[in-house]
């Protein structure tokens, strides 16, 4: 395959027939969170909810969420594509359809979905399509995957709010974030989990637009 063709593949979502097949066996066995010691894959306490966010490289994105009061545990992985249990190298080819994702498990009594989405919108640029800064390819696209129809509606409303916030600061770019119900989330390799806690000087490409996402007036304040 030529270099130009490989590069073009990184910007184009593969169809199911051309995606890499992957494997039936997970590529890692989740253990405990490196920072807070909670079990990455549960069981979670009763009442916990889940949010899945794609903000470019998942190293910095995960760090943005694990210290938020009310967040029980975080993990990184892949979602939005076709390939089963993909590896990082496979995802980087653009032939899995997956984007790099942070799984956020949180207590809605302590932090609201809107508050978490405010962090999502403000900490990256959701207008860049198949890239985030210097990171290019389908695996870096902005994405929100929700686990209920109610949460999906909330996410879409905050996208409308943030689009207006961009316009208010003179940014005419259109949000390209993929917003949909979660299909399947696959955990990434162990060395990617909480990477920046293990490697404090590691790469973090996270950067926002400068626009502030207004909080809904009905949103309750964070407790604790």
PDB file of C-alpha atoms in Angstrom:
ATOM      1  CA  UNK A   1       0.000   0.000   0.000  1.00  0.00           C
ATOM      2  CA  UNK A   2       1.391   3.420  -0.951  1.00  0.00           C
ATOM      3  CA  UNK A   3       2.062   6.080   1.685  1.00  0.00           C
ATOM      4  CA  UNK A   4      -0.563   8.410   0.191  1.00  0.00           C
ATOM      5  CA  UNK A   5      -3.194   5.680   0.274  1.00  0.00           C
ATOM      6  CA  UNK A   6      -2.309   4.819   3.866  1.00  0.00           C
ATOM      7  CA  UNK A   7      -2.636   8.513   4.781  1.00  0.00           C
ATOM      8  CA  UNK A   8      -6.000   8.862   3.049  1.00  0.00           C
ATOM      9  CA  UNK A   9      -7.286   5.767   4.877  1.00  0.00           C
ATOM     10  CA  UNK A  10      -6.684   7.530   8.188  1.00  0.00           C
ATOM     11  CA  UNK A  11      -9.322  10.145   7.282  1.00  0.00           C
ATOM     12  CA  UNK A  12     -11.981   7.789   5.954  1.00  0.00           C
ATOM     13  CA  UNK A  13     -14.225   5.513   7.968  1.00  0.00           C
ATOM     14  CA  UNK A  14     -13.960   1.920   6.699  1.00  0.00           C
ATOM     15  CA  UNK A  15     -17.100   0.011   5.841  1.00  0.00           C
ATOM     16  CA  UNK A  16     -17.803  -3.211   7.714  1.00  0.00           C
ATOM     17  CA  UNK A  17     -16.603  -5.389   4.816  1.00  0.00           C
ATOM     18  CA  UNK A  18     -13.186  -3.692   4.711  1.00  0.00           C
ATOM     19  CA  UNK A  19     -12.569  -3.216   8.440  1.00  0.00           C
ATOM     20  CA  UNK A  20     -10.001  -5.350  10.227  1.00  0.00           C
ATOM     21  CA  UNK A  21     -11.639  -8.441  11.785  1.00  0.00           C
ATOM     22  CA  UNK A  22     -10.037  -8.206  15.230  1.00  0.00           C
ATOM     23  CA  UNK A  23     -10.444 -11.083  17.659  1.00  0.00           C
ATOM     24  CA  UNK A  24     -12.904 -12.626  20.085  1.00  0.00           C
ATOM     25  CA  UNK A  25     -10.505 -12.448  23.043  1.00  0.00           C
ATOM     26  CA  UNK A  26     -10.074  -9.098  24.878  1.00  0.00           C
ATOM     27  CA  UNK A  27      -6.568  -7.673  24.585  1.00  0.00           C
ATOM     28  CA  UNK A  28      -6.327  -6.914  28.312  1.00  0.00           C
ATOM     29  CA  UNK A  29      -7.803  -7.954  31.639  1.00  0.00           C
ATOM     30  CA  UNK A  30      -8.751  -4.761  33.509  1.00  0.00           C
ATOM     31  CA  UNK A  31      -7.483  -4.513  37.059  1.00  0.00           C
ATOM     32  CA  UNK A  32      -7.606  -1.598  39.487  1.00  0.00           C
ATOM     33  CA  UNK A  33      -7.265   2.077  38.586  1.00  0.00           C
ATOM     34  CA  UNK A  34      -3.651   3.229  39.013  1.00  0.00           C
ATOM     35  CA  UNK A  35      -4.710   6.509  40.639  1.00  0.00           C
ATOM     36  CA  UNK A  36      -7.684   5.701  42.887  1.00  0.00           C
ATOM     37  CA  UNK A  37      -7.512   1.908  43.197  1.00  0.00           C
ATOM     38  CA  UNK A  38     -11.105   1.297  42.114  1.00  0.00           C
ATOM     39  CA  UNK A  39     -11.877  -1.709  39.877  1.00  0.00           C
ATOM     40  CA  UNK A  40     -11.783  -0.513  36.273  1.00  0.00           C
ATOM     41  CA  UNK A  41     -14.418  -2.938  34.989  1.00  0.00           C
ATOM     42  CA  UNK A  42     -16.565  -3.173  38.125  1.00  0.00           C
ATOM     43  CA  UNK A  43     -18.653  -4.237  39.744  1.00  0.00           C
ATOM     44  CA  UNK A  44     -19.610  -0.609  40.369  1.00  0.00           C
ATOM     45  CA  UNK A  45     -21.695   0.664  43.284  1.00  0.00           C
ATOM     46  CA  UNK A  46     -25.424   0.887  42.729  1.00  0.00           C
ATOM     47  CA  UNK A  47     -26.519   4.066  41.011  1.00  0.00           C
ATOM     48  CA  UNK A  48     -23.339   4.693  39.011  1.00  0.00           C
ATOM     49  CA  UNK A  49     -23.748   5.950  35.423  1.00  0.00           C
ATOM     50  CA  UNK A  50     -21.402   5.823  32.449  1.00  0.00           C
ATOM     51  CA  UNK A  51     -20.284   8.340  29.826  1.00  0.00           C
ATOM     52  CA  UNK A  52     -17.906   7.647  26.932  1.00  0.00           C
ATOM     53  CA  UNK A  53     -15.930  10.560  25.468  1.00  0.00           C
ATOM     54  CA  UNK A  54     -13.533  10.902  22.541  1.00  0.00           C
ATOM     55  CA  UNK A  55     -11.323  13.995  22.650  1.00  0.00           C
ATOM     56  CA  UNK A  56      -8.289  13.024  20.587  1.00  0.00           C
ATOM     57  CA  UNK A  57      -5.441  11.186  22.317  1.00  0.00           C
ATOM     58  CA  UNK A  58      -7.012   9.390  25.263  1.00  0.00           C
ATOM     59  CA  UNK A  59      -4.048   9.884  27.599  1.00  0.00           C
ATOM     60  CA  UNK A  60      -4.741  13.534  28.376  1.00  0.00           C
ATOM     61  CA  UNK A  61      -8.494  13.122  28.069  1.00  0.00           C
ATOM     62  CA  UNK A  62      -8.571  10.481  30.786  1.00  0.00           C
ATOM     63  CA  UNK A  63      -6.544  12.663  33.151  1.00  0.00           C
ATOM     64  CA  UNK A  64      -9.071  15.477  32.647  1.00  0.00           C
ATOM     65  CA  UNK A  65     -11.781  13.311  34.215  1.00  0.00           C
ATOM     66  CA  UNK A  66     -10.292  11.030  36.866  1.00  0.00           C
ATOM     67  CA  UNK A  67      -9.866  13.776  39.489  1.00  0.00           C
ATOM     68  CA  UNK A  68     -13.353  15.284  39.117  1.00  0.00           C
ATOM     69  CA  UNK A  69     -15.336  14.882  42.363  1.00  0.00           C
ATOM     70  CA  UNK A  70     -18.062  12.335  41.771  1.00  0.00           C
ATOM     71  CA  UNK A  71     -16.157  10.364  39.135  1.00  0.00           C
ATOM     72  CA  UNK A  72     -15.763   6.837  40.482  1.00  0.00           C
ATOM     73  CA  UNK A  73     -13.324   5.421  37.925  1.00  0.00           C
ATOM     74  CA  UNK A  74     -12.029   5.998  34.405  1.00  0.00           C
ATOM     75  CA  UNK A  75     -10.508   3.816  31.702  1.00  0.00           C
ATOM     76  CA  UNK A  76      -9.362   4.165  28.107  1.00  0.00           C
ATOM     77  CA  UNK A  77     -10.339   2.098  25.114  1.00  0.00           C
ATOM     78  CA  UNK A  78     -11.862   2.050  21.671  1.00  0.00           C
ATOM     79  CA  UNK A  79     -15.427   2.485  20.403  1.00  0.00           C
ATOM     80  CA  UNK A  80     -17.458   3.658  17.448  1.00  0.00           C
ATOM     81  CA  UNK A  81     -16.090   1.200  14.912  1.00  0.00           C
ATOM     82  CA  UNK A  82     -16.407  -2.369  13.711  1.00  0.00           C
ATOM     83  CA  UNK A  83     -13.277  -4.326  14.661  1.00  0.00           C
ATOM     84  CA  UNK A  84     -13.675  -6.588  17.698  1.00  0.00           C
ATOM     85  CA  UNK A  85     -11.149  -6.121  20.515  1.00  0.00           C
ATOM     86  CA  UNK A  86      -8.757  -3.996  18.418  1.00  0.00           C
ATOM     87  CA  UNK A  87      -5.174  -3.295  19.367  1.00  0.00           C
ATOM     88  CA  UNK A  88      -3.745   0.216  19.481  1.00  0.00           C
ATOM     89  CA  UNK A  89      -1.688  -0.404  16.351  1.00  0.00           C
ATOM     90  CA  UNK A  90      -4.747  -1.667  14.492  1.00  0.00           C
ATOM     91  CA  UNK A  91      -6.754   1.385  15.547  1.00  0.00           C
ATOM     92  CA  UNK A  92      -3.999   3.680  14.273  1.00  0.00           C
ATOM     93  CA  UNK A  93      -4.325   2.231  10.752  1.00  0.00           C
ATOM     94  CA  UNK A  94      -7.785   3.784  10.412  1.00  0.00           C
ATOM     95  CA  UNK A  95      -9.148   0.377   9.429  1.00  0.00           C
ATOM     96  CA  UNK A  96     -11.084  -0.385  12.610  1.00  0.00           C
ATOM     97  CA  UNK A  97     -13.471   2.580  12.564  1.00  0.00           C
ATOM     98  CA  UNK A  98     -12.842   3.105  16.272  1.00  0.00           C
ATOM     99  CA  UNK A  99     -11.878   6.326  17.979  1.00  0.00           C
ATOM    100  CA  UNK A 100      -9.875   6.626  21.201  1.00  0.00           C
ATOM    101  CA  UNK A 101     -12.377   6.764  24.051  1.00  0.00           C
ATOM    102  CA  UNK A 102     -12.398   7.491  27.775  1.00  0.00           C
ATOM    103  CA  UNK A 103     -14.936   5.577  29.843  1.00  0.00           C
ATOM    104  CA  UNK A 104     -16.167   7.729  32.739  1.00  0.00           C
ATOM    105  CA  UNK A 105     -18.086   6.020  35.545  1.00  0.00           C
ATOM    106  CA  UNK A 106     -19.691   8.578  37.841  1.00  0.00           C
ATOM    107  CA  UNK A 107     -22.144   9.091  40.660  1.00  0.00           C
ATOM    108  CA  UNK A 108     -24.966  11.353  39.384  1.00  0.00           C
ATOM    109  CA  UNK A 109     -25.699  12.367  42.978  1.00  0.00           C
ATOM    110  CA  UNK A 110     -22.294  14.054  43.131  1.00  0.00           C
ATOM    111  CA  UNK A 111     -21.655  15.255  39.580  1.00  0.00           C
ATOM    112  CA  UNK A 112     -24.149  15.760  36.779  1.00  0.00           C
ATOM    113  CA  UNK A 113     -23.890  14.665  33.171  1.00  0.00           C
ATOM    114  CA  UNK A 114     -24.024  18.338  32.163  1.00  0.00           C
ATOM    115  CA  UNK A 115     -21.000  19.125  34.312  1.00  0.00           C
ATOM    116  CA  UNK A 116     -19.018  16.312  32.727  1.00  0.00           C
ATOM    117  CA  UNK A 117     -20.083  17.433  29.259  1.00  0.00           C
ATOM    118  CA  UNK A 118     -18.915  20.972  30.067  1.00  0.00           C
ATOM    119  CA  UNK A 119     -15.428  19.523  30.636  1.00  0.00           C
ATOM    120  CA  UNK A 120     -15.731  17.566  27.392  1.00  0.00           C
ATOM    121  CA  UNK A 121     -16.639  20.575  25.248  1.00  0.00           C
ATOM    122  CA  UNK A 122     -14.162  22.997  26.788  1.00  0.00           C
ATOM    123  CA  UNK A 123     -11.069  20.779  26.965  1.00  0.00           C
ATOM    124  CA  UNK A 124     -10.753  19.927  23.254  1.00  0.00           C
ATOM    125  CA  UNK A 125     -11.704  21.300  19.835  1.00  0.00           C
ATOM    126  CA  UNK A 126     -14.855  19.502  18.652  1.00  0.00           C
ATOM    127  CA  UNK A 127     -14.772  21.086  15.167  1.00  0.00           C
ATOM    128  CA  UNK A 128     -11.760  19.361  13.606  1.00  0.00           C
ATOM    129  CA  UNK A 129     -13.281  16.263  12.016  1.00  0.00           C
ATOM    130  CA  UNK A 130     -10.869  13.340  11.791  1.00  0.00           C
ATOM    131  CA  UNK A 131      -8.133  14.948  13.849  1.00  0.00           C
ATOM    132  CA  UNK A 132      -7.282  16.768  17.034  1.00  0.00           C
ATOM    133  CA  UNK A 133      -4.467  19.236  16.683  1.00  0.00           C
ATOM    134  CA  UNK A 134      -1.420  17.469  15.254  1.00  0.00           C
ATOM    135  CA  UNK A 135      -2.988  14.044  15.827  1.00  0.00           C
ATOM    136  CA  UNK A 136      -4.648  13.004  12.587  1.00  0.00           C
ATOM    137  CA  UNK A 137      -6.887  10.091  11.697  1.00  0.00           C
ATOM    138  CA  UNK A 138     -10.259   8.564  12.449  1.00  0.00           C
ATOM    139  CA  UNK A 139      -9.073   7.407  15.871  1.00  0.00           C
ATOM    140  CA  UNK A 140      -8.770  11.037  17.009  1.00  0.00           C
ATOM    141  CA  UNK A 141     -12.259  12.201  16.046  1.00  0.00           C
ATOM    142  CA  UNK A 142     -14.438  13.882  18.649  1.00  0.00           C
ATOM    143  CA  UNK A 143     -17.171  11.589  19.951  1.00  0.00           C
ATOM    144  CA  UNK A 144     -19.792  11.211  22.653  1.00  0.00           C
ATOM    145  CA  UNK A 145     -21.345   7.813  23.261  1.00  0.00           C
ATOM    146  CA  UNK A 146     -24.254   7.619  25.682  1.00  0.00           C
ATOM    147  CA  UNK A 147     -25.961   4.676  27.379  1.00  0.00           C
ATOM    148  CA  UNK A 148     -29.569   5.933  27.385  1.00  0.00           C
ATOM    149  CA  UNK A 149     -31.893   7.948  25.184  1.00  0.00           C
ATOM    150  CA  UNK A 150     -32.267  10.537  27.936  1.00  0.00           C
ATOM    151  CA  UNK A 151     -28.502  11.055  28.126  1.00  0.00           C
ATOM    152  CA  UNK A 152     -28.312  11.237  24.336  1.00  0.00           C
ATOM    153  CA  UNK A 153     -30.828  14.084  24.334  1.00  0.00           C
ATOM    154  CA  UNK A 154     -28.851  15.930  27.011  1.00  0.00           C
ATOM    155  CA  UNK A 155     -25.657  15.555  24.968  1.00  0.00           C
ATOM    156  CA  UNK A 156     -27.317  16.910  21.836  1.00  0.00           C
ATOM    157  CA  UNK A 157     -28.661  19.917  23.752  1.00  0.00           C
ATOM    158  CA  UNK A 158     -25.218  20.755  25.138  1.00  0.00           C
ATOM    159  CA  UNK A 159     -23.791  20.495  21.608  1.00  0.00           C
ATOM    160  CA  UNK A 160     -26.286  23.138  20.468  1.00  0.00           C
ATOM    161  CA  UNK A 161     -25.337  25.290  23.448  1.00  0.00           C
ATOM    162  CA  UNK A 162     -21.626  24.995  22.724  1.00  0.00           C
ATOM    163  CA  UNK A 163     -22.104  25.705  19.035  1.00  0.00           C
ATOM    164  CA  UNK A 164     -23.646  29.025  20.020  1.00  0.00           C
ATOM    165  CA  UNK A 165     -20.797  29.643  22.468  1.00  0.00           C
ATOM    166  CA  UNK A 166     -18.327  29.220  19.606  1.00  0.00           C
ATOM    167  CA  UNK A 167     -20.264  31.692  17.493  1.00  0.00           C
ATOM    168  CA  UNK A 168     -20.284  34.148  20.389  1.00  0.00           C
ATOM    169  CA  UNK A 169     -16.474  34.313  20.349  1.00  0.00           C
ATOM    170  CA  UNK A 170     -16.344  34.658  16.563  1.00  0.00           C
ATOM    171  CA  UNK A 171     -15.572  31.008  15.779  1.00  0.00           C
ATOM    172  CA  UNK A 172     -17.637  30.007  12.740  1.00  0.00           C
ATOM    173  CA  UNK A 173     -16.490  26.365  12.691  1.00  0.00           C
ATOM    174  CA  UNK A 174     -19.149  23.675  12.909  1.00  0.00           C
ATOM    175  CA  UNK A 175     -19.062  20.985  15.590  1.00  0.00           C
ATOM    176  CA  UNK A 176     -18.226  17.598  14.065  1.00  0.00           C
ATOM    177  CA  UNK A 177     -18.606  15.519  17.237  1.00  0.00           C
ATOM    178  CA  UNK A 178     -20.156  12.105  16.677  1.00  0.00           C
ATOM    179  CA  UNK A 179     -23.025  11.809  19.184  1.00  0.00           C
ATOM    180  CA  UNK A 180     -24.847   8.489  19.442  1.00  0.00           C
ATOM    181  CA  UNK A 181     -25.806   5.589  21.664  1.00  0.00           C
ATOM    182  CA  UNK A 182     -22.886   3.394  22.704  1.00  0.00           C
ATOM    183  CA  UNK A 183     -22.523   0.183  20.757  1.00  0.00           C
ATOM    184  CA  UNK A 184     -19.511  -1.634  22.227  1.00  0.00           C
ATOM    185  CA  UNK A 185     -16.526  -0.356  24.221  1.00  0.00           C
ATOM    186  CA  UNK A 186     -13.264  -2.299  24.127  1.00  0.00           C
ATOM    187  CA  UNK A 187     -10.581  -1.699  26.766  1.00  0.00           C
ATOM    188  CA  UNK A 188      -7.200  -0.553  25.474  1.00  0.00           C
ATOM    189  CA  UNK A 189      -3.935  -2.198  26.456  1.00  0.00           C
ATOM    190  CA  UNK A 190      -2.865  -1.992  30.099  1.00  0.00           C
ATOM    191  CA  UNK A 191       0.009   0.412  29.435  1.00  0.00           C
ATOM    192  CA  UNK A 192      -2.459   3.008  28.098  1.00  0.00           C
ATOM    193  CA  UNK A 193      -4.574   2.984  31.270  1.00  0.00           C
ATOM    194  CA  UNK A 194      -3.938   6.112  33.382  1.00  0.00           C
ATOM    195  CA  UNK A 195      -0.868   6.664  31.222  1.00  0.00           C
ATOM    196  CA  UNK A 196      -0.086  10.192  32.400  1.00  0.00           C
ATOM    197  CA  UNK A 197      -0.178   9.142  36.049  1.00  0.00           C
ATOM    198  CA  UNK A 198       2.445   6.501  35.287  1.00  0.00           C
ATOM    199  CA  UNK A 199       4.362   8.823  32.934  1.00  0.00           C
ATOM    200  CA  UNK A 200       3.897  12.404  34.214  1.00  0.00           C
ATOM    201  CA  UNK A 201       6.039  13.870  31.428  1.00  0.00           C
ATOM    202  CA  UNK A 202       4.181  11.970  28.723  1.00  0.00           C
ATOM    203  CA  UNK A 203       2.503  13.498  25.690  1.00  0.00           C
ATOM    204  CA  UNK A 204      -0.774  15.361  26.193  1.00  0.00           C
ATOM    205  CA  UNK A 205      -2.342  16.988  23.150  1.00  0.00           C
ATOM    206  CA  UNK A 206      -5.440  18.286  24.929  1.00  0.00           C
ATOM    207  CA  UNK A 207      -6.423  21.839  24.018  1.00  0.00           C
ATOM    208  CA  UNK A 208      -9.685  23.749  23.789  1.00  0.00           C
ATOM    209  CA  UNK A 209     -11.155  26.494  21.632  1.00  0.00           C
ATOM    210  CA  UNK A 210     -11.355  29.195  24.291  1.00  0.00           C
ATOM    211  CA  UNK A 211     -15.152  29.126  24.312  1.00  0.00           C
ATOM    212  CA  UNK A 212     -16.978  28.523  27.595  1.00  0.00           C
ATOM    213  CA  UNK A 213     -19.883  26.100  27.667  1.00  0.00           C
ATOM    214  CA  UNK A 214     -22.689  27.648  29.765  1.00  0.00           C
ATOM    215  CA  UNK A 215     -24.192  25.341  32.355  1.00  0.00           C
ATOM    216  CA  UNK A 216     -27.968  24.773  32.166  1.00  0.00           C
ATOM    217  CA  UNK A 217     -29.813  26.836  34.763  1.00  0.00           C
ATOM    218  CA  UNK A 218     -31.576  23.705  36.023  1.00  0.00           C
ATOM    219  CA  UNK A 219     -28.318  21.913  36.822  1.00  0.00           C
ATOM    220  CA  UNK A 220     -27.665  21.142  40.461  1.00  0.00           C
ATOM    221  CA  UNK A 221     -24.373  22.074  42.057  1.00  0.00           C
ATOM    222  CA  UNK A 222     -21.696  19.502  42.690  1.00  0.00           C
ATOM    223  CA  UNK A 223     -21.914  18.016  46.178  1.00  0.00           C
ATOM    224  CA  UNK A 224     -18.941  17.358  48.387  1.00  0.00           C
TER     225      UNK A 224
END
